[in-house]
Short mmCIF file of C-alpha atoms (C1' of nucleotides) in Angstrom, two decimals:
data_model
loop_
_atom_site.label_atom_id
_atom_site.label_comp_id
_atom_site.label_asym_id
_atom_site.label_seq_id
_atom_site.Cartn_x
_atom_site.Cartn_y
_atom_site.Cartn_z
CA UNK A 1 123.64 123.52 72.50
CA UNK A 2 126.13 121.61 74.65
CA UNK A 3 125.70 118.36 76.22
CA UNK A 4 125.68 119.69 79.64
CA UNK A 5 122.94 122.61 78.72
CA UNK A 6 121.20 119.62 76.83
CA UNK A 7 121.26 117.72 79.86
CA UNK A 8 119.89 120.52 81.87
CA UNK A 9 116.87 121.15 80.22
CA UNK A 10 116.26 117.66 81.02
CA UNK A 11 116.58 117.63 84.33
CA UNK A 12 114.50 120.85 84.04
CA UNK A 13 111.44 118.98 83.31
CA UNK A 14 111.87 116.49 85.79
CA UNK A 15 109.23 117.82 88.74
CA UNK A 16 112.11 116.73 91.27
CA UNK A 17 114.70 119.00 89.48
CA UNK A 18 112.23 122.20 88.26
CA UNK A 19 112.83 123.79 91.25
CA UNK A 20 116.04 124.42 91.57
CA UNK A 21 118.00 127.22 89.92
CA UNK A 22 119.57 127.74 86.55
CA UNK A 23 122.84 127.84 88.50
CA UNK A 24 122.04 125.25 90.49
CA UNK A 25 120.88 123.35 87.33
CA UNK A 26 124.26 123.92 85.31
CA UNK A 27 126.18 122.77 88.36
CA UNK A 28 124.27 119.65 88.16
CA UNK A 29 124.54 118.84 84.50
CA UNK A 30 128.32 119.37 84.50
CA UNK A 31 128.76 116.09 86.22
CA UNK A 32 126.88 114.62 83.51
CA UNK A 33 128.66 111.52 81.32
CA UNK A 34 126.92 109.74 78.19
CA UNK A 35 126.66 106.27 77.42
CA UNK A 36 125.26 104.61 73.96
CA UNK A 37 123.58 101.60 73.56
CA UNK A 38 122.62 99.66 70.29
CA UNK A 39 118.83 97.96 70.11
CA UNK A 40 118.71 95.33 72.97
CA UNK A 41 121.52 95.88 75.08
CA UNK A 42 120.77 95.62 79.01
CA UNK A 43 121.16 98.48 80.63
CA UNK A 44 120.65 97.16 84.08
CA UNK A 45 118.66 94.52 85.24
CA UNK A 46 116.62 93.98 88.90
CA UNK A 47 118.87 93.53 91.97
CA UNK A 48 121.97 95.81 90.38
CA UNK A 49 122.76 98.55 92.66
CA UNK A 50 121.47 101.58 91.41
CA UNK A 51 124.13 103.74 90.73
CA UNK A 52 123.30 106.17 88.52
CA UNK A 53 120.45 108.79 87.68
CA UNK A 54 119.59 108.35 83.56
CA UNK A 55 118.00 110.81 81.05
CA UNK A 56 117.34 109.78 77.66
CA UNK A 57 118.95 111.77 74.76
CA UNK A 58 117.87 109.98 72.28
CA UNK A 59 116.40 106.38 71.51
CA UNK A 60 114.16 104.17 73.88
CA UNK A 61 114.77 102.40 76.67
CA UNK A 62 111.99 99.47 78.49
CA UNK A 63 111.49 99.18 81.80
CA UNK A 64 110.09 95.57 82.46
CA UNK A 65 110.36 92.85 84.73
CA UNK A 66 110.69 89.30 84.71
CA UNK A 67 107.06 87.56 85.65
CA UNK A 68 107.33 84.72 87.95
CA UNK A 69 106.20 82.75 84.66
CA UNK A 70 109.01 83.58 82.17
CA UNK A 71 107.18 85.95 80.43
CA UNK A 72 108.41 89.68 80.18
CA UNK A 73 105.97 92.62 80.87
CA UNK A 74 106.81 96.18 79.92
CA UNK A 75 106.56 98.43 82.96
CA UNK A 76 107.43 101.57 81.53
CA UNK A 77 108.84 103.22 78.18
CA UNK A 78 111.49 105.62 78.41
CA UNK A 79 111.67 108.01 75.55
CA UNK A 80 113.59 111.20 74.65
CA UNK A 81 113.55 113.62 77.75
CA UNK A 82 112.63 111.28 80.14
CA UNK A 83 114.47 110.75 83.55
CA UNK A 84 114.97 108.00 85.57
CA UNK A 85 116.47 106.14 88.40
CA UNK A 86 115.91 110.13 90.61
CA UNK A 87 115.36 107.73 93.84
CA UNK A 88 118.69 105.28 92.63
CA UNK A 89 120.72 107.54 92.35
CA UNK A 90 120.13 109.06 95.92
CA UNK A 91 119.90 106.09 98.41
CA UNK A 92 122.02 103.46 95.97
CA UNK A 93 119.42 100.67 96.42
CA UNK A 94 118.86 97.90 94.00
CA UNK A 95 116.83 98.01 91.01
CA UNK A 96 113.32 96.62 90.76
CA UNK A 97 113.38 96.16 87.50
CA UNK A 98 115.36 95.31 84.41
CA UNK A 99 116.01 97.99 81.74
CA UNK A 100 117.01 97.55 78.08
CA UNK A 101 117.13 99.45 75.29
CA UNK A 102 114.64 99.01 72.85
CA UNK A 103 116.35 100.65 69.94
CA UNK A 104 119.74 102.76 69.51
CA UNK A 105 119.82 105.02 72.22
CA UNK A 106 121.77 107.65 73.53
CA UNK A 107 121.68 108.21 77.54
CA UNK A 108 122.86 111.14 80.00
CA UNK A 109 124.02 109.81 83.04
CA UNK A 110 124.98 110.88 86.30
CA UNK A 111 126.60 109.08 88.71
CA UNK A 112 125.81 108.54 92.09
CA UNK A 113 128.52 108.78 93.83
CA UNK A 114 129.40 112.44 91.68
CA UNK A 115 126.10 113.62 92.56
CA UNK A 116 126.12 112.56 96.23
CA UNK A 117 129.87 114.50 96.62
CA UNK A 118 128.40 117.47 95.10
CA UNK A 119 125.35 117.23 97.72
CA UNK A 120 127.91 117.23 100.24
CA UNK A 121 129.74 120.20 98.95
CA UNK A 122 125.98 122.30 98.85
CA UNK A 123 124.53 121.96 101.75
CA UNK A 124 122.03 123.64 100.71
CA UNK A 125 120.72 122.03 97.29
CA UNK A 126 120.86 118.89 99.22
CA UNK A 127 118.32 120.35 101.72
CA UNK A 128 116.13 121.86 98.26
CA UNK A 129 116.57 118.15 97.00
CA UNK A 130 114.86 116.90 100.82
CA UNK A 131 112.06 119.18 100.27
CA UNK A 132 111.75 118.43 96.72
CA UNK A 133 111.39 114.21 98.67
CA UNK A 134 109.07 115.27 100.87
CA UNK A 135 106.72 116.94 98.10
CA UNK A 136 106.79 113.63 96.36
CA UNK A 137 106.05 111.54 99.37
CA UNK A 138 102.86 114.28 100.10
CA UNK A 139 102.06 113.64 96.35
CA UNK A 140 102.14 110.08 96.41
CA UNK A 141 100.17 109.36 99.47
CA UNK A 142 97.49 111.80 98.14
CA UNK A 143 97.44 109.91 94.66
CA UNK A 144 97.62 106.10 96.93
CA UNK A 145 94.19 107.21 98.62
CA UNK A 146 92.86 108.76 95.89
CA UNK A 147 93.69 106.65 92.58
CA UNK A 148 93.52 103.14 92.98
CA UNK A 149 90.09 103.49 95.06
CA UNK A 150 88.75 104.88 91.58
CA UNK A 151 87.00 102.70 89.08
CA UNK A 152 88.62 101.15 86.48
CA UNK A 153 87.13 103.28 83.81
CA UNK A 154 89.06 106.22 85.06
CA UNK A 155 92.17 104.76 85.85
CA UNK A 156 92.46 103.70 82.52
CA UNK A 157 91.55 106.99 81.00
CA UNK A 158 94.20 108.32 83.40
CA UNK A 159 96.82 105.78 82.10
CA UNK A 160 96.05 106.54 78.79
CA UNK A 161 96.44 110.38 79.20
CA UNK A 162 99.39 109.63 80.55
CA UNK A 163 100.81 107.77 77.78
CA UNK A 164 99.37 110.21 74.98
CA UNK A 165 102.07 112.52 76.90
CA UNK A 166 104.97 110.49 75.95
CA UNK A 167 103.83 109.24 72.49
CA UNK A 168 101.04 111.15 71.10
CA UNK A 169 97.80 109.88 70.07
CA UNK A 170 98.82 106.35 68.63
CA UNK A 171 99.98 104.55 71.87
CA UNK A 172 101.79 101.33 71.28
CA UNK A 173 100.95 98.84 73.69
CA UNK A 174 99.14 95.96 74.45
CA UNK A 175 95.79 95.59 76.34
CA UNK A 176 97.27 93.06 78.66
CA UNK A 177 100.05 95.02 78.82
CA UNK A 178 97.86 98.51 79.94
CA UNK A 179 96.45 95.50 81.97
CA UNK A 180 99.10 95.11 83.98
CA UNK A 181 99.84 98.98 84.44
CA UNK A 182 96.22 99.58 85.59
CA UNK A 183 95.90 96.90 88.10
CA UNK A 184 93.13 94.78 86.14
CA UNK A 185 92.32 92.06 83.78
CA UNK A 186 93.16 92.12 80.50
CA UNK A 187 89.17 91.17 79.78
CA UNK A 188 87.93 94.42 81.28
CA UNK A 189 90.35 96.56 79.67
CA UNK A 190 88.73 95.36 76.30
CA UNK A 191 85.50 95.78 77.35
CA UNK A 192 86.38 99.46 78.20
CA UNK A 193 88.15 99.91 75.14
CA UNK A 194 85.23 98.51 73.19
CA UNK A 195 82.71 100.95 74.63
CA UNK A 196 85.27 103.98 74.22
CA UNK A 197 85.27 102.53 70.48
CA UNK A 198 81.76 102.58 70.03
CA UNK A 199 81.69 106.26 71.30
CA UNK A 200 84.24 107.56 68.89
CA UNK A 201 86.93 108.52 71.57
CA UNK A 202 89.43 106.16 70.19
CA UNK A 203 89.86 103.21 67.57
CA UNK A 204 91.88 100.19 68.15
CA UNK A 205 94.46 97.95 65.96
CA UNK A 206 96.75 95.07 67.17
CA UNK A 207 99.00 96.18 69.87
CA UNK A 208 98.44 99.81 69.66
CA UNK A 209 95.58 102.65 70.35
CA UNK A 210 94.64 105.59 68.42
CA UNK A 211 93.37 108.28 70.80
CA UNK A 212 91.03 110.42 68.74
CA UNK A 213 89.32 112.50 71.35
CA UNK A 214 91.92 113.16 74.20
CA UNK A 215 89.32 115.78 75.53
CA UNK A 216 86.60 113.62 76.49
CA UNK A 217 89.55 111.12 77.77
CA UNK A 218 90.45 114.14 80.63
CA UNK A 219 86.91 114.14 81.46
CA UNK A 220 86.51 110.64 82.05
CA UNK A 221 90.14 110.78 84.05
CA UNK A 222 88.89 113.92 86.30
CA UNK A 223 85.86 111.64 87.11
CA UNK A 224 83.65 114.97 87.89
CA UNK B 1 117.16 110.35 131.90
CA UNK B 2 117.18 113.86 130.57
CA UNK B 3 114.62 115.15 128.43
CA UNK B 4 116.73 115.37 124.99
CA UNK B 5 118.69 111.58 126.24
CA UNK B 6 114.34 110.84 126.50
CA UNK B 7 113.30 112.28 122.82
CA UNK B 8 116.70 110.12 121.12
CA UNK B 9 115.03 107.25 122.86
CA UNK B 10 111.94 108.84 120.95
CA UNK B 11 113.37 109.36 117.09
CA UNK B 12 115.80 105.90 117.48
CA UNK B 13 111.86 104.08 117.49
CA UNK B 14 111.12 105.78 114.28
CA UNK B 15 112.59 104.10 111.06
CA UNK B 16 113.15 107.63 109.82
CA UNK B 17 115.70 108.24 112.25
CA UNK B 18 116.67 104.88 113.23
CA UNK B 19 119.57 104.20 111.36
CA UNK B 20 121.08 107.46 111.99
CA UNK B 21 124.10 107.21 114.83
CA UNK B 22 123.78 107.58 118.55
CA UNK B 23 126.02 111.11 117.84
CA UNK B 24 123.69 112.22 115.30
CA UNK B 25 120.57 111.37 117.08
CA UNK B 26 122.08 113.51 120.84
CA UNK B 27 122.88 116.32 118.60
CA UNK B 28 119.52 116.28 117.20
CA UNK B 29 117.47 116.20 120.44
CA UNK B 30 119.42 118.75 121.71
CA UNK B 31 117.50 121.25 119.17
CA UNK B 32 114.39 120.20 121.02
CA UNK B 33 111.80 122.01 122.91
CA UNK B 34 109.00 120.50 125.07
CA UNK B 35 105.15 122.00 125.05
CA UNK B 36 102.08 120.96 127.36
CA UNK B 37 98.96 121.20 126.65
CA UNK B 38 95.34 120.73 128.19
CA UNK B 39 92.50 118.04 127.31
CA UNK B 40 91.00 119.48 124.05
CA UNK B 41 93.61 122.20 123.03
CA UNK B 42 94.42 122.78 119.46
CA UNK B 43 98.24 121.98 118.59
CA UNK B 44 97.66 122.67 114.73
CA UNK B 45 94.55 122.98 112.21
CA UNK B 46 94.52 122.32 108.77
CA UNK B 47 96.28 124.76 106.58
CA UNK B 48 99.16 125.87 109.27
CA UNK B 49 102.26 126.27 108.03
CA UNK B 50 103.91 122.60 108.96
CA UNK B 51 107.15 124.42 110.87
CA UNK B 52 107.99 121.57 113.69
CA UNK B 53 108.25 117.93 114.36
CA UNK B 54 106.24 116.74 117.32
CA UNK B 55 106.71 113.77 119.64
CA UNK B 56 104.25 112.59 122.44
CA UNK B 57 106.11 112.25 125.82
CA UNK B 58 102.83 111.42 127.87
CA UNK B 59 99.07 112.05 126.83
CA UNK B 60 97.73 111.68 123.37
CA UNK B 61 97.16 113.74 120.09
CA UNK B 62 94.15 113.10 118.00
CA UNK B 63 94.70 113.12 113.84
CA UNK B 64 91.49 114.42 112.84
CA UNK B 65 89.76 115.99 109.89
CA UNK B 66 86.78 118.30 109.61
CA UNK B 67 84.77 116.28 106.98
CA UNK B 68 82.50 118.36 104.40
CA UNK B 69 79.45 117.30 106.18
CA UNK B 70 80.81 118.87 109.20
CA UNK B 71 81.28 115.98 111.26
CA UNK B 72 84.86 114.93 112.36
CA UNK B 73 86.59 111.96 111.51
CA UNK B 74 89.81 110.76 113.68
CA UNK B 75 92.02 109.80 111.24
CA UNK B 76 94.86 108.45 113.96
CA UNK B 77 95.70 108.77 117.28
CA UNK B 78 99.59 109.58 118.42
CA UNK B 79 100.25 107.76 121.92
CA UNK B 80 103.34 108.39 124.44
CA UNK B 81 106.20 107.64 121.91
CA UNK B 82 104.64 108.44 118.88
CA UNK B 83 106.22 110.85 116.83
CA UNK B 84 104.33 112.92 113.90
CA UNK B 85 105.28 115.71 111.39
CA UNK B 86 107.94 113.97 110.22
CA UNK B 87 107.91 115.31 106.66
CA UNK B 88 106.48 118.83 107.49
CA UNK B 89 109.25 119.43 109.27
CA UNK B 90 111.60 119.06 106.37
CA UNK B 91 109.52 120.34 103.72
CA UNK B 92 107.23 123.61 105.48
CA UNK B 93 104.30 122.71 103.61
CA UNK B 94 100.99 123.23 104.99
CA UNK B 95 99.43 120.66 107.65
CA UNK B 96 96.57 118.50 105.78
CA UNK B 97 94.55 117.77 108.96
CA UNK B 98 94.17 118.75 112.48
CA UNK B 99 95.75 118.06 115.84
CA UNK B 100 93.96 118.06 118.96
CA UNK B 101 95.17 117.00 122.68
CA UNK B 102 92.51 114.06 123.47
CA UNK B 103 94.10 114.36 127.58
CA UNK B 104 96.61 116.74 129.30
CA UNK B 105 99.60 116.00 126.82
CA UNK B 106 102.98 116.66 127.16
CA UNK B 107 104.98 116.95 123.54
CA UNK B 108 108.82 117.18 122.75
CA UNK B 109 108.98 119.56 119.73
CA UNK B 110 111.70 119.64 117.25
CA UNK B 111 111.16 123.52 115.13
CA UNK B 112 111.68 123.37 111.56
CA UNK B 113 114.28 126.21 111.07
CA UNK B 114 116.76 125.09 114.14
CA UNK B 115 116.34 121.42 112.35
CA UNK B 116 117.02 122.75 108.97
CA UNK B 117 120.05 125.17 110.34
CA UNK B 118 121.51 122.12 111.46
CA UNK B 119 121.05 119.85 108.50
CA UNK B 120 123.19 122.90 106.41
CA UNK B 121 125.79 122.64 109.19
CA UNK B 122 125.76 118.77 108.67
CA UNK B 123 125.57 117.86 104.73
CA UNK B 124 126.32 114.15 105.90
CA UNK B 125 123.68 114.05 107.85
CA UNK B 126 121.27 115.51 105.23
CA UNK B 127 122.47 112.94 102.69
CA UNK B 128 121.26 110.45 105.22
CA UNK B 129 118.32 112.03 106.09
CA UNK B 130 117.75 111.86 102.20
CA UNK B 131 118.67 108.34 102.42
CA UNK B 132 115.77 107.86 104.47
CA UNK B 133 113.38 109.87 102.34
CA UNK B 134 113.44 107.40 99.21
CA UNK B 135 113.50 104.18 101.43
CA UNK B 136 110.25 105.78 102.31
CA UNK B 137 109.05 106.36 98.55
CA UNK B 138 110.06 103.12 97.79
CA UNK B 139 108.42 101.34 101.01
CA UNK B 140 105.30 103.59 100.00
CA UNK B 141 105.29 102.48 96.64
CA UNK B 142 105.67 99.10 97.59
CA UNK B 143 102.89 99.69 99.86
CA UNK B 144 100.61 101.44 97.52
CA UNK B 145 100.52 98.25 94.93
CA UNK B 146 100.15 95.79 96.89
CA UNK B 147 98.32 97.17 100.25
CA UNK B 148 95.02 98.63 98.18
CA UNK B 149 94.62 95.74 96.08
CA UNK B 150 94.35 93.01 99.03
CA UNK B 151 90.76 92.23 99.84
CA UNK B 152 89.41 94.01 102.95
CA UNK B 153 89.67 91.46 105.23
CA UNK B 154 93.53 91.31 104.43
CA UNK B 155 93.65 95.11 104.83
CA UNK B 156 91.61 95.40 107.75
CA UNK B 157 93.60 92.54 109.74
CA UNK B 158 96.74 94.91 108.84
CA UNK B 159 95.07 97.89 110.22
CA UNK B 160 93.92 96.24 113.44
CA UNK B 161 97.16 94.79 113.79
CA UNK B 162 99.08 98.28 113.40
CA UNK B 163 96.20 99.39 116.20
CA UNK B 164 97.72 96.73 118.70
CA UNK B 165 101.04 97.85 118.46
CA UNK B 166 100.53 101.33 119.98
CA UNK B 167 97.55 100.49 122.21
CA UNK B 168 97.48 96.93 123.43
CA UNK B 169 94.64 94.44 123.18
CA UNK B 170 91.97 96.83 123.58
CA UNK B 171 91.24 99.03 120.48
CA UNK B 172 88.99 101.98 121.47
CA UNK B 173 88.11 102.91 117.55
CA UNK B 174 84.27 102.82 116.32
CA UNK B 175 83.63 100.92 113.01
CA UNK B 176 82.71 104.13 111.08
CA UNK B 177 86.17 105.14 111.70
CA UNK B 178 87.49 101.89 111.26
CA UNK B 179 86.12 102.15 107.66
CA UNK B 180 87.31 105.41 106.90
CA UNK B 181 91.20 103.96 107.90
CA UNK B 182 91.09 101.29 105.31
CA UNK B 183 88.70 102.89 102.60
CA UNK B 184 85.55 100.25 102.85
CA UNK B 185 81.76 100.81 104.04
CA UNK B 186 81.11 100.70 107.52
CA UNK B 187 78.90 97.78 107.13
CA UNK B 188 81.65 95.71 104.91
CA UNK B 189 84.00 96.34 108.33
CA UNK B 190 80.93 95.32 110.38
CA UNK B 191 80.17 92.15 108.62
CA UNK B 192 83.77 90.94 108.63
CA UNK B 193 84.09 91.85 112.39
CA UNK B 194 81.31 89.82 112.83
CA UNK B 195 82.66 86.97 111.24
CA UNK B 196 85.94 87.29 113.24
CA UNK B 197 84.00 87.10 116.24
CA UNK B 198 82.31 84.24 115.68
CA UNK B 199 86.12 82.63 115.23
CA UNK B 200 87.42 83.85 118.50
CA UNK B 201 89.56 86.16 117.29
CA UNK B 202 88.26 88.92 118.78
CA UNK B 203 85.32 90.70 120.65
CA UNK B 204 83.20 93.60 120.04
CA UNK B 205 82.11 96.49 122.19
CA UNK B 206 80.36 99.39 121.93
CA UNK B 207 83.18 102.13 120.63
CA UNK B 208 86.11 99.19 121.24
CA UNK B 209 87.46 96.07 119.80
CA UNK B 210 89.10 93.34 122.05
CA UNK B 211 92.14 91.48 120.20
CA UNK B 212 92.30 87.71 121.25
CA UNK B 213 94.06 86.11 119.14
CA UNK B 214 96.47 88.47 117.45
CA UNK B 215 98.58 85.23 115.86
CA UNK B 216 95.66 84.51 113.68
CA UNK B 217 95.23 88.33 112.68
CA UNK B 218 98.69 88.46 111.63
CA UNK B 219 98.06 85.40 109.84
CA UNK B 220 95.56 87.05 108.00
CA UNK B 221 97.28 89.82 107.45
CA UNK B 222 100.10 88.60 105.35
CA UNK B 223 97.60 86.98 103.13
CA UNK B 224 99.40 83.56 102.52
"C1'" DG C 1 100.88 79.11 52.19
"C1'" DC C 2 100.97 76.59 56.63
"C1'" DG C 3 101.00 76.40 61.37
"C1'" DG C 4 101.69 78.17 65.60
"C1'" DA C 5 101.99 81.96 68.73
"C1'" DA C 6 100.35 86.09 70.41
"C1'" DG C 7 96.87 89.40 70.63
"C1'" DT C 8 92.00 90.41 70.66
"C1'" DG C 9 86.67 90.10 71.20
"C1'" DT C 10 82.79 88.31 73.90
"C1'" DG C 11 79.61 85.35 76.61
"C1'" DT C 12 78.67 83.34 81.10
"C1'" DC C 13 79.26 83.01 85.81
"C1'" DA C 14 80.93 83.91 90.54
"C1'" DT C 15 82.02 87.05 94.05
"C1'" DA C 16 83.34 90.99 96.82
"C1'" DA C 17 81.80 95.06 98.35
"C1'" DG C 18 78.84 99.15 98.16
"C1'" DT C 19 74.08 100.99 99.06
"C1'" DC C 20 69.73 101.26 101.20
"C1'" DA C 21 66.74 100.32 104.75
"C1'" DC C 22 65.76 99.09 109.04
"C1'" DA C 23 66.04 97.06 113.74
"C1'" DT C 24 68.40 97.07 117.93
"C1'" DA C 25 71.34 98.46 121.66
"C1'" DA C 26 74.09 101.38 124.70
"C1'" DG C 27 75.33 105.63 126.84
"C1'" DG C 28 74.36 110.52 128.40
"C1'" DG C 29 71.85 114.36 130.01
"C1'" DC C 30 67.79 115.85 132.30
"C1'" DG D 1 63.68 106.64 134.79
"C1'" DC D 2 63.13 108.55 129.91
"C1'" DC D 3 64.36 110.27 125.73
"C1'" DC D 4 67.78 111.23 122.21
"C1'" DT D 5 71.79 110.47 119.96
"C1'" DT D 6 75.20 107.54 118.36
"C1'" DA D 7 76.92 103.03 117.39
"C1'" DT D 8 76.08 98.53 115.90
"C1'" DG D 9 73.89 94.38 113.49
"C1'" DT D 10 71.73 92.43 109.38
"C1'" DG D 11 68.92 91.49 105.32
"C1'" DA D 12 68.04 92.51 100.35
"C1'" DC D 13 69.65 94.24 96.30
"C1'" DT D 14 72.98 96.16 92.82
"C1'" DT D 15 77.17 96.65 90.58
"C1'" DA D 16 81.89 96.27 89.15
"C1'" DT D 17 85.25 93.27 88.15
"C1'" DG D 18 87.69 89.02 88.08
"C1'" DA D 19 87.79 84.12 86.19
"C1'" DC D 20 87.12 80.89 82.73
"C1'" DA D 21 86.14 79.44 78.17
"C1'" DC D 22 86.48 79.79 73.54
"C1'" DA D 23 86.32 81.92 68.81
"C1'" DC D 24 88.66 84.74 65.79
"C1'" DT D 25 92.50 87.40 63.79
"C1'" DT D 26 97.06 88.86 62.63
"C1'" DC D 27 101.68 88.22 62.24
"C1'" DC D 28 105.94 85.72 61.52
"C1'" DG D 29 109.04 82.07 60.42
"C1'" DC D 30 109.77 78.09 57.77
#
DNA sequence: GCGGAAGTGTGTCATAAGTCACATAAGGGC
DNA sequence: GCCCTTATGTGACTTATGACACACTTCCGC
């Protein structure tokens, strides 16, 4: 498969891109460059313009920020098919957070200013890409009302769904880490943990989770 | 001042068209139409197709919602120089609550397909109009963090604050409603109202809340 | 293998906010 | 005026979660 149709199927699974047609798609991907980094190179880091729209080909890459006390928390990991940088690469703003590679990685990358002269060019995909906005801004406000006003029990079954996605059912991550992306002390998370433990759903190690029952996990995160 | 010279005036006050040029904005209001309606007419229910973008020249458009108990809940009010349906406009989706005309109302209207028609005629204005889609994603998920964490008397100042703007001093909103807005119990707003009272910074009435010292809510508000 | 750092487990306490249960008050229609 | 509905005020209780404190464990470098 070629880079481009490679890059496509990426872009594919993206919810902003799904949408629009193959043709549409390949049009897309043909602007497409790749860049390599080796374990701990900086991609970008918070307050760089955001130039560029990023899928992963292979490797890792770690969203994280700075914390106003030295210490780095993880945000977000980036794997293999993952996109990133969709808003960057339309409006240009800076970055809000840093991100660097956490092993030998391989990126796709499209640049802004290629993408915003092909919007230019198709009137029309650039009006599919403004409905394609609006859906997320419909989908966010309805998640804003709705998720962070549930208890902490299902946001972190939700969170941990989430990540089962990405890595499977050992997720590697801290609790004051999953802390952080939750919105809640590190204490409670372990207490939740602990009583998931004692039910069987999932067992726990140093710095990572092993999901054993991702059903019950779904139930928890529909919060019927 | 003509009507479209009156709706620029309108979209300039919105931040999703304000940064768009004097040029852009004329040709834009000259797409628009005007529509009056009585005390207690029905502009849209839930469900419509979202086809136009509506701003209030005089009167005033309730934002309500038929709640599963069958009571109704205003969920906003839209004053002379409000303007709502922003995104449906761009995006067609269906309306998620109902507008009604609370007084003889007089609305500029800006249809969907004659707004879309000229977007494809004007790919540099879509790219801005874009532009202005993700600052909103971003500002929401700015919002979204840090707004639902804040304790409610730091989201409730913020509410009554954004109340002031569009009516004044005098907030004509019950407590119930008041609750619904920034996701507490009607007796959690209640109690803090109280409490405000008894500091001067404002008064209560039956059905309305009088503003006095809008320096402290703001204060409040930014939660320093 | 020692020592420190980072991650984890748990008890105790404080607090914000929801829930329930009333009492009271203010308009509105007759 | 008189009732009825709706809005408001308040006390008592419960619960979820954060904050602090501290023990214990695992890993890693020297």
């Amino acid at each position: 498969m070629s880079k481009q149709a490679e890059f496509a199927v990426i872009l594919k699974m993206n919810p902003m891109f799904a949408d629009l047609g193959a043709d549409e798609l390949q049009r897309i991907s043909n602007l497409c460059h790749t860049q390599h980094l080796s374990s701990g190179e900086v991609l970008f880091q918070k307050g760089d313009p955001g130039n560029a729209l990023f899928g992963v080909r292979r490797g890792q890459i770690r969203i994280e920020t700075g914390a106003t006390d030295g210490s780095r928390l993880t945000l977000n990991f980036m794997g293999a098919g993952d996109l990133f940088g969709e808003v960057a690469v339309l409006d240009g703003q800076e970055r809000t957070a840093d991100a660097t590679a956490g092993e030998a990685t391989e990126l796709f990358v499209l640049r802004r200013e290629d993408f915003l002269s092909f919007l230019e060019r198709e009137p029309k995909v650039a009006i599919r890409i403004i409905q394609l906005l609006c859906q997320r801004i419909r989908w966010q406000s309805e998640r804003m009302e709705e998720s962070v006003l549930q208890p902490l029990p299902v946001r972190l079954a939700r969170r941990l769904c989430a990540l089962a996605e990405d890595f499977g059912s050992e997720v590697h991550i801290s609790q004051e880490q999953l802390g952080v992306f939750v919105g809640a002390a590190r204490e409670s998370v372990n207490r939740q943990l602990q009583a998931w433990r004692k039910d069987n759903i999932l067992d726990l190690q140093r710095g990572r989770i092993l999901l054993h029952d991702l059903t019950k996990l779904n139930t928890i995160a529909r919060n019927e």
